[in-house]
């Protein structure tokens, strides 16, 4: 029996439990950094499969690290399990979690023979909060040679290096003015809400001189409490997105200059606070991407090319892909037409087609890792990259 066949047979043996995990997470969605039950369910399953599991990893209550093996090639498999507020698993992280567990279980069957070490990293707060960035900074990826995960996609599988994401920086901006009675003493006040309006107008004008592929979006969080009180405080949340990490600082500076200008024009003061770590653009490793696609073909599923010009969305997996060979292919939910982050996609991620997709994704991830482990030249190449990159955590 080949290594691939052995791994896939192991996934088949765990299929019902993997699907049950996906459905259980779907039925009990938990948002960023609140995924206590979700993390516990994943940890329990992996312990049952023979993994050593560290709960509350990296001082994050809903993170975990599960390991098996002692080889010189460490395959990192990222499991996400946070949901979206109000609409649950509309991004299919229940599927991501189950597919990651399945890939790890499949690889465990052949890890000793292939001389590989499996490290499943349960990463909370992808939707907001940057769990992977926090875990990267705290050392969780220091010993990982390559990293992988698979993400649900509507309609068809995607294993394509052109499948990328945008960088994003999110921040909270607060204007500070002076309160006063809006009728009796308006001239005494300094209107923070006016500053928020001026900033938004300036940003609107900025868009004409901004690359059309970039994105600027924001909301007003606090614009005052009563009409008869000059607002002493106004706050907004904004995000800026670019195609690459190199482009992000320039656009962010231009947007924040709109806030500084608004403060100057209105006599207010402005302060900024990041709401999460910056997410960087996703870089798919060509070898692992091709190996994932080959595995899909053996499973009777064909990868489709990424539609031209589609780069929307952002993920903290991009940060991982900037420092080590990584993949983040799409697990196609056959027949699904709804887009992620919609209620219809929430329904799709617990459908029979989603169950089929996550099992195929688990097998294809395992197949890609097995291909790498058995390719002496490519294996040596990624190990050389790992040796040359140094420590990734902040504790250098």
CSV table of C-alpha atoms in Angstrom, one decimal:
chain,number,residue,atom,x,y,z
A,1,UNK,CA,0.0,0.0,0.0
A,2,UNK,CA,1.4,3.4,-0.9
A,3,UNK,CA,1.8,6.1,1.6
A,4,UNK,CA,-1.0,8.2,0.0
A,5,UNK,CA,-3.4,5.2,0.0
A,6,UNK,CA,-2.6,4.5,3.7
A,7,UNK,CA,-3.2,8.1,4.7
A,8,UNK,CA,-6.5,8.3,2.7
A,9,UNK,CA,-7.6,5.0,4.2
A,10,UNK,CA,-7.1,6.5,7.7
A,11,UNK,CA,-9.1,9.6,6.7
A,12,UNK,CA,-11.9,7.3,5.5
A,13,UNK,CA,-11.9,5.5,8.8
A,14,UNK,CA,-12.4,8.8,10.7
A,15,UNK,CA,-14.8,10.3,8.1
A,16,UNK,CA,-17.9,10.1,10.2
A,17,UNK,CA,-16.2,11.7,13.2
A,18,UNK,CA,-14.7,14.4,11.1
A,19,UNK,CA,-18.0,15.3,9.6
A,20,UNK,CA,-19.6,15.2,13.1
A,21,UNK,CA,-17.0,17.7,14.2
A,22,UNK,CA,-17.8,20.0,11.4
A,23,UNK,CA,-21.5,19.8,12.1
A,24,UNK,CA,-21.0,20.3,15.8
A,25,UNK,CA,-19.0,23.5,15.3
A,26,UNK,CA,-21.6,24.7,12.8
A,27,UNK,CA,-24.4,24.1,15.3
A,28,UNK,CA,-22.6,26.0,18.0
A,29,UNK,CA,-20.8,28.9,16.4
A,30,UNK,CA,-18.3,30.9,18.5
A,31,UNK,CA,-16.7,34.2,17.5
A,32,UNK,CA,-13.1,35.4,17.7
A,33,UNK,CA,-11.3,34.5,21.0
A,34,UNK,CA,-14.5,32.9,22.3
A,35,UNK,CA,-14.1,29.5,20.6
A,36,UNK,CA,-13.9,27.6,23.9
A,37,UNK,CA,-16.2,24.7,23.0
A,38,UNK,CA,-14.9,24.5,19.4
A,39,UNK,CA,-11.2,24.3,20.6
A,40,UNK,CA,-12.2,21.6,23.2
A,41,UNK,CA,-13.9,19.5,20.6
A,42,UNK,CA,-11.0,19.6,18.2
A,43,UNK,CA,-8.5,18.9,21.1
A,44,UNK,CA,-10.5,15.9,22.2
A,45,UNK,CA,-10.7,14.4,18.7
A,46,UNK,CA,-7.0,14.8,18.2
A,47,UNK,CA,-6.2,13.2,21.6
A,48,UNK,CA,-8.4,10.3,20.6
A,49,UNK,CA,-6.3,10.0,17.4
A,50,UNK,CA,-3.1,9.7,19.3
A,51,UNK,CA,-1.8,13.3,19.2
A,52,UNK,CA,-0.1,15.1,22.2
A,53,UNK,CA,-2.3,18.2,22.6
A,54,UNK,CA,-1.3,21.5,24.3
A,55,UNK,CA,-4.4,23.4,25.2
A,56,UNK,CA,-4.4,27.2,25.7
A,57,UNK,CA,-1.2,27.4,23.6
A,58,UNK,CA,0.7,30.6,23.3
A,59,UNK,CA,-1.2,32.1,26.3
A,60,UNK,CA,-4.4,32.2,24.2
A,61,UNK,CA,-7.3,30.4,25.9
A,62,UNK,CA,-8.8,29.1,22.6
A,63,UNK,CA,-5.6,28.1,20.8
A,64,UNK,CA,-4.1,24.7,20.7
A,65,UNK,CA,-1.1,22.8,19.4
A,66,UNK,CA,-1.2,19.0,18.6
A,67,UNK,CA,1.9,17.1,17.6
A,68,UNK,CA,2.9,13.7,16.5
A,69,UNK,CA,6.2,12.3,15.3
A,70,UNK,CA,9.9,13.2,15.5
A,71,UNK,CA,11.0,13.7,11.9
A,72,UNK,CA,13.2,16.4,10.5
A,73,UNK,CA,10.4,17.8,8.3
A,74,UNK,CA,7.6,19.5,10.3
A,75,UNK,CA,4.3,19.9,8.5
A,76,UNK,CA,2.2,22.6,10.0
A,77,UNK,CA,-1.5,22.3,9.5
A,78,UNK,CA,-3.6,25.3,10.5
A,79,UNK,CA,-7.1,24.8,11.9
A,80,UNK,CA,-9.5,27.7,12.1
A,81,UNK,CA,-12.8,27.5,14.0
A,82,UNK,CA,-14.1,31.0,14.7
A,83,UNK,CA,-17.5,32.1,13.3
A,84,UNK,CA,-18.9,35.4,12.3
A,85,UNK,CA,-21.3,37.4,14.5
A,86,UNK,CA,-25.0,36.9,13.8
A,87,UNK,CA,-24.5,34.6,10.8
A,88,UNK,CA,-22.4,31.8,12.2
A,89,UNK,CA,-20.1,29.8,10.0
A,90,UNK,CA,-20.6,31.8,6.9
A,91,UNK,CA,-16.9,31.4,6.1
A,92,UNK,CA,-16.9,27.7,6.6
A,93,UNK,CA,-14.3,27.5,9.4
A,94,UNK,CA,-16.1,24.4,10.7
A,95,UNK,CA,-15.0,22.8,7.4
A,96,UNK,CA,-11.5,24.1,7.7
A,97,UNK,CA,-11.2,22.7,11.2
A,98,UNK,CA,-12.4,19.3,10.2
A,99,UNK,CA,-10.3,19.1,7.1
A,100,UNK,CA,-7.2,20.1,9.1
A,101,UNK,CA,-7.9,17.4,11.6
A,102,UNK,CA,-8.5,14.9,8.9
A,103,UNK,CA,-5.2,15.8,7.1
A,104,UNK,CA,-3.3,15.4,10.4
A,105,UNK,CA,-4.9,12.0,11.2
A,106,UNK,CA,-4.1,10.8,7.7
A,107,UNK,CA,-0.5,11.9,7.9
A,108,UNK,CA,-0.1,10.3,11.3
A,109,UNK,CA,-0.6,6.9,9.7
A,110,UNK,CA,2.6,7.4,7.6
A,111,UNK,CA,4.6,10.0,9.6
A,112,UNK,CA,7.1,7.5,11.1
A,113,UNK,CA,7.9,5.9,7.7
A,114,UNK,CA,8.3,9.3,6.0
A,115,UNK,CA,10.3,10.8,8.8
A,116,UNK,CA,7.9,13.7,9.2
A,117,UNK,CA,6.6,15.5,12.3
A,118,UNK,CA,3.0,16.7,12.2
A,119,UNK,CA,2.0,19.9,14.0
A,120,UNK,CA,-1.6,20.9,13.9
A,121,UNK,CA,-2.0,24.5,15.1
A,122,UNK,CA,-5.4,25.5,16.3
A,123,UNK,CA,-5.6,29.2,15.4
A,124,UNK,CA,-8.4,31.3,16.9
A,125,UNK,CA,-9.7,34.6,15.7
A,126,UNK,CA,-9.0,34.7,11.9
A,127,UNK,CA,-12.1,36.8,11.2
A,128,UNK,CA,-10.8,39.5,13.5
A,129,UNK,CA,-8.0,39.5,15.9
A,130,UNK,CA,-5.2,37.8,13.9
A,131,UNK,CA,-4.7,34.6,15.9
A,132,UNK,CA,-2.1,33.3,13.5
A,133,UNK,CA,-0.1,36.5,13.7
A,134,UNK,CA,-0.2,36.3,17.5
A,135,UNK,CA,0.9,32.7,17.5
A,136,UNK,CA,3.6,33.4,15.0
A,137,UNK,CA,4.9,36.1,17.2
A,138,UNK,CA,4.8,33.8,20.2
A,139,UNK,CA,6.8,31.0,18.6
A,140,UNK,CA,4.2,28.5,17.5
A,141,UNK,CA,5.6,28.4,13.9
A,142,UNK,CA,9.3,28.6,14.8
A,143,UNK,CA,9.8,24.8,14.1
A,144,UNK,CA,7.4,24.5,11.2
A,145,UNK,CA,8.9,23.8,7.8
A,146,UNK,CA,5.8,24.3,5.6
A,147,UNK,CA,2.3,25.4,6.5
A,148,UNK,CA,-1.0,24.4,4.9
A,149,UNK,CA,-4.8,24.7,5.3
A,150,UNK,CA,-7.7,24.6,2.9
A,151,UNK,CA,-10.7,27.0,2.7
A,152,UNK,CA,-14.2,26.5,1.5
A,153,UNK,CA,-15.1,28.0,-1.9
A,154,UNK,CA,-18.5,28.1,-3.7
A,155,UNK,CA,-18.9,25.7,-6.6
A,156,UNK,CA,-15.4,24.3,-7.4
A,157,UNK,CA,-12.0,23.4,-6.0
A,158,UNK,CA,-9.2,25.9,-6.5
A,159,UNK,CA,-5.5,25.0,-6.4
A,160,UNK,CA,-3.9,27.9,-8.1
A,161,UNK,CA,-0.9,30.1,-7.2
A,162,UNK,CA,-3.0,33.0,-8.5
A,163,UNK,CA,-5.4,32.5,-5.5
A,164,UNK,CA,-4.3,35.3,-3.3
A,165,UNK,CA,-5.7,37.8,-0.8
A,166,UNK,CA,-5.3,41.5,-0.1
A,167,UNK,CA,-3.4,43.0,2.8
A,168,UNK,CA,-5.5,44.8,5.3
A,169,UNK,CA,-4.8,47.2,8.2
A,170,UNK,CA,-7.7,48.0,10.6
A,171,UNK,CA,-7.7,50.8,13.1
A,172,UNK,CA,-9.9,52.8,15.4
A,173,UNK,CA,-9.7,56.6,15.1
A,174,UNK,CA,-11.0,58.9,17.9
A,175,UNK,CA,-11.5,62.6,17.7
A,176,UNK,CA,-11.5,64.6,21.0
A,177,UNK,CA,-13.2,68.0,21.2
A,178,UNK,CA,-15.1,69.9,23.9
A,179,UNK,CA,-18.7,69.4,25.0
A,180,UNK,CA,-21.1,72.3,25.3
A,181,UNK,CA,-24.8,73.1,25.1
A,182,UNK,CA,-25.7,73.1,21.4
A,183,UNK,CA,-28.2,75.9,21.8
A,184,UNK,CA,-27.0,78.0,24.7
A,185,UNK,CA,-23.3,78.0,24.1
A,186,UNK,CA,-22.4,76.4,20.8
A,187,UNK,CA,-19.3,78.5,20.3
A,188,UNK,CA,-17.7,77.2,23.4
A,189,UNK,CA,-17.8,73.7,22.1
A,190,UNK,CA,-15.4,71.9,19.7
A,191,UNK,CA,-17.4,69.5,17.7
A,192,UNK,CA,-15.7,66.1,17.4
A,193,UNK,CA,-18.5,64.8,15.1
A,194,UNK,CA,-17.7,67.5,12.6
A,195,UNK,CA,-14.2,66.2,12.5
A,196,UNK,CA,-15.5,62.8,11.7
A,197,UNK,CA,-17.6,64.2,8.8
A,198,UNK,CA,-14.6,66.2,7.4
A,199,UNK,CA,-12.4,63.0,7.6
A,200,UNK,CA,-14.9,61.0,5.7
A,201,UNK,CA,-15.3,63.7,3.0
A,202,UNK,CA,-11.5,63.9,2.6
A,203,UNK,CA,-11.3,60.1,2.3
A,204,UNK,CA,-14.0,60.2,-0.4
A,205,UNK,CA,-12.0,62.7,-2.3
A,206,UNK,CA,-8.9,60.6,-1.9
A,207,UNK,CA,-10.4,57.6,-3.6
A,208,UNK,CA,-10.1,59.4,-7.0
A,209,UNK,CA,-6.3,59.4,-6.7
A,210,UNK,CA,-6.2,55.8,-5.3
A,211,UNK,CA,-5.5,52.6,-7.3
A,212,UNK,CA,-8.9,51.2,-8.1
A,213,UNK,CA,-7.8,47.8,-6.9
A,214,UNK,CA,-7.3,49.1,-3.3
A,215,UNK,CA,-10.1,49.4,-0.8
A,216,UNK,CA,-10.9,51.9,1.9
A,217,UNK,CA,-13.9,51.3,4.1
A,218,UNK,CA,-15.2,52.5,7.5
A,219,UNK,CA,-18.0,53.1,9.9
A,220,UNK,CA,-18.9,55.7,12.5
A,221,UNK,CA,-18.9,54.0,15.9
A,222,UNK,CA,-19.7,57.0,18.1
A,223,UNK,CA,-20.9,60.4,16.8
A,224,UNK,CA,-22.4,61.9,19.9
A,225,UNK,CA,-25.2,61.1,22.4
A,226,UNK,CA,-27.8,64.0,22.3
A,227,UNK,CA,-28.7,66.6,19.7
A,228,UNK,CA,-28.4,69.4,22.3
A,229,UNK,CA,-24.8,68.5,23.3
A,230,UNK,CA,-21.8,69.4,21.1
A,231,UNK,CA,-20.1,66.0,20.8
A,232,UNK,CA,-16.8,66.0,22.7
A,233,UNK,CA,-15.9,62.6,21.3
A,234,UNK,CA,-16.4,60.9,17.9
A,235,UNK,CA,-14.9,57.5,16.9
A,236,UNK,CA,-14.7,55.6,13.7
A,237,UNK,CA,-13.3,52.2,12.6
A,238,UNK,CA,-11.6,52.1,9.2
A,239,UNK,CA,-9.7,49.5,7.2
A,240,UNK,CA,-7.4,49.9,4.2
A,241,UNK,CA,-6.6,47.1,1.8
A,242,UNK,CA,-3.9,46.8,-0.9
A,243,UNK,CA,-2.6,44.1,-3.1
A,244,UNK,CA,0.8,43.6,-1.5
A,245,UNK,CA,2.4,44.3,1.9
A,246,UNK,CA,4.7,46.8,0.3
A,247,UNK,CA,1.8,49.0,-0.8
A,248,UNK,CA,0.0,49.0,2.6
A,249,UNK,CA,2.0,51.6,4.6
A,250,UNK,CA,1.7,54.3,1.9
A,251,UNK,CA,-2.1,54.0,1.6
A,252,UNK,CA,-2.6,53.8,5.3
A,253,UNK,CA,-0.6,57.0,5.8
A,254,UNK,CA,-2.6,58.8,3.1
A,255,UNK,CA,-5.9,57.8,4.8
A,256,UNK,CA,-4.7,58.7,8.3
A,257,UNK,CA,-3.6,62.1,6.9
A,258,UNK,CA,-7.3,62.7,6.2
A,259,UNK,CA,-8.0,62.3,9.9
A,260,UNK,CA,-5.1,64.6,10.8
A,261,UNK,CA,-6.4,67.2,8.4
A,262,UNK,CA,-9.9,67.0,9.8
A,263,UNK,CA,-8.5,67.5,13.3
A,264,UNK,CA,-6.6,70.5,12.2
A,265,UNK,CA,-9.6,72.0,10.4
A,266,UNK,CA,-11.9,71.5,13.4
A,267,UNK,CA,-9.6,72.2,16.3
A,268,UNK,CA,-9.9,68.7,17.6
A,269,UNK,CA,-7.2,66.1,18.5
A,270,UNK,CA,-7.1,62.6,16.9
A,271,UNK,CA,-5.6,59.4,18.1
A,272,UNK,CA,-5.3,56.0,16.4
A,273,UNK,CA,-5.4,52.5,17.8
A,274,UNK,CA,-4.9,49.3,15.8
A,275,UNK,CA,-7.8,46.9,16.2
A,276,UNK,CA,-5.8,43.8,15.1
A,277,UNK,CA,-2.4,43.0,13.6
A,278,UNK,CA,-2.1,43.8,9.9
A,279,UNK,CA,-2.9,40.9,7.6
A,280,UNK,CA,-0.4,40.4,4.7
A,281,UNK,CA,-1.1,39.1,1.2
A,282,UNK,CA,-1.2,35.4,0.6
A,283,UNK,CA,1.6,33.7,-1.3
A,284,UNK,CA,0.9,30.2,-2.5
A,285,UNK,CA,3.8,27.8,-2.8
A,286,UNK,CA,4.0,26.5,-6.4
A,287,UNK,CA,5.2,23.0,-5.5
A,288,UNK,CA,2.6,22.4,-2.7
A,289,UNK,CA,-0.1,23.9,-4.9
A,290,UNK,CA,0.6,21.6,-7.7
A,291,UNK,CA,0.8,18.6,-5.4
A,292,UNK,CA,-2.5,19.5,-3.9
A,293,UNK,CA,-4.0,19.7,-7.4
A,294,UNK,CA,-2.6,16.3,-8.3
A,295,UNK,CA,-4.1,14.8,-5.2
A,296,UNK,CA,-7.5,16.3,-6.1
A,297,UNK,CA,-7.2,14.7,-9.6
A,298,UNK,CA,-6.6,11.3,-8.0
A,299,UNK,CA,-9.7,11.8,-6.0
A,300,UNK,CA,-11.7,12.5,-9.1
A,301,UNK,CA,-12.0,16.2,-8.4
A,302,UNK,CA,-10.5,18.8,-10.8
A,303,UNK,CA,-9.2,22.1,-9.7
A,304,UNK,CA,-10.4,25.2,-11.6
A,305,UNK,CA,-8.2,28.3,-12.2
A,306,UNK,CA,-8.8,31.3,-10.1
A,307,UNK,CA,-11.0,33.8,-12.0
A,308,UNK,CA,-9.0,36.7,-13.3
A,309,UNK,CA,-8.9,39.8,-11.0
A,310,UNK,CA,-10.4,38.1,-8.0
A,311,UNK,CA,-8.3,39.1,-4.9
A,312,UNK,CA,-11.0,40.1,-2.4
A,313,UNK,CA,-10.8,39.2,1.2
A,314,UNK,CA,-7.8,39.0,3.6
A,315,UNK,CA,-6.5,36.3,5.9
A,316,UNK,CA,-3.8,36.0,8.6
A,317,UNK,CA,-2.6,33.0,6.7
A,318,UNK,CA,-1.0,35.5,4.5
A,319,UNK,CA,1.4,36.4,7.3
A,320,UNK,CA,2.5,32.8,7.6
A,321,UNK,CA,2.9,32.5,3.8
A,322,UNK,CA,5.4,35.4,3.8
A,323,UNK,CA,7.8,33.5,6.0
A,324,UNK,CA,7.5,29.9,4.9
A,325,UNK,CA,6.2,27.8,2.0
A,326,UNK,CA,2.4,27.7,2.4
A,327,UNK,CA,-0.8,26.8,0.7
A,328,UNK,CA,-4.4,27.9,1.2
A,329,UNK,CA,-6.4,26.2,-1.6
A,330,UNK,CA,-10.1,26.2,-2.1
A,331,UNK,CA,-12.4,23.3,-1.1
A,332,UNK,CA,-15.2,23.5,-3.6
A,333,UNK,CA,-18.8,23.0,-2.3
A,334,UNK,CA,-20.4,21.6,-5.4
A,335,UNK,CA,-23.6,23.3,-6.3
A,336,UNK,CA,-23.1,26.2,-4.0
A,337,UNK,CA,-23.6,29.6,-5.5
A,338,UNK,CA,-23.7,31.9,-2.5
A,339,UNK,CA,-20.6,33.9,-1.6
A,340,UNK,CA,-18.9,33.6,1.8
A,341,UNK,CA,-20.0,35.9,4.6
A,342,UNK,CA,-23.7,35.4,3.7
A,343,UNK,CA,-26.4,33.4,5.4
A,344,UNK,CA,-26.9,31.2,2.4
A,345,UNK,CA,-23.2,30.2,2.6
A,346,UNK,CA,-23.7,29.4,6.2
A,347,UNK,CA,-26.3,26.9,5.1
A,348,UNK,CA,-23.9,25.5,2.4
A,349,UNK,CA,-21.1,24.8,4.9
A,350,UNK,CA,-23.1,22.1,6.6
A,351,UNK,CA,-24.5,20.5,3.4
A,352,UNK,CA,-23.7,17.0,2.1
A,353,UNK,CA,-21.5,18.7,-0.6
A,354,UNK,CA,-19.6,20.5,2.1
A,355,UNK,CA,-19.0,17.2,3.9
A,356,UNK,CA,-17.6,15.7,0.7
A,357,UNK,CA,-15.4,18.8,0.1
A,358,UNK,CA,-13.8,18.7,3.6
A,359,UNK,CA,-13.0,15.0,3.3
A,360,UNK,CA,-11.4,15.6,-0.1
A,361,UNK,CA,-9.6,18.6,1.3
A,362,UNK,CA,-8.2,16.6,4.2
A,363,UNK,CA,-7.0,13.9,1.7
A,364,UNK,CA,-5.5,16.5,-0.7
A,365,UNK,CA,-3.6,18.3,2.1
A,366,UNK,CA,-2.2,15.0,3.3
A,367,UNK,CA,-1.4,14.0,-0.3
A,368,UNK,CA,0.5,17.3,-0.8
A,369,UNK,CA,2.6,16.7,2.3
A,370,UNK,CA,3.3,13.2,1.3
A,371,UNK,CA,4.5,14.3,-2.1
A,372,UNK,CA,6.9,16.8,-0.5
A,373,UNK,CA,8.2,14.3,2.0
A,374,UNK,CA,9.0,11.8,-0.7
A,375,UNK,CA,10.7,14.3,-3.0
A,376,UNK,CA,14.3,14.4,-1.8
A,377,UNK,CA,15.3,17.5,-3.8
A,378,UNK,CA,12.2,19.6,-2.8
A,379,UNK,CA,12.4,18.3,0.8
A,380,UNK,CA,16.0,19.5,1.1
A,381,UNK,CA,15.0,22.8,-0.5
A,382,UNK,CA,12.3,23.6,2.1
A,383,UNK,CA,14.6,22.5,4.9
A,384,UNK,CA,17.3,24.8,3.7
A,385,UNK,CA,14.8,27.7,3.7
A,386,UNK,CA,13.8,26.8,7.2
A,387,UNK,CA,17.4,26.8,8.4
A,388,UNK,CA,18.1,30.1,6.8
A,389,UNK,CA,15.2,32.1,8.1
A,390,UNK,CA,16.1,32.2,11.8
A,391,UNK,CA,13.6,32.6,14.6
A,392,UNK,CA,10.2,33.9,13.7
A,393,UNK,CA,8.9,34.8,17.1
A,394,UNK,CA,9.5,38.1,18.9
A,395,UNK,CA,11.6,36.3,21.4
A,396,UNK,CA,14.8,36.5,19.3
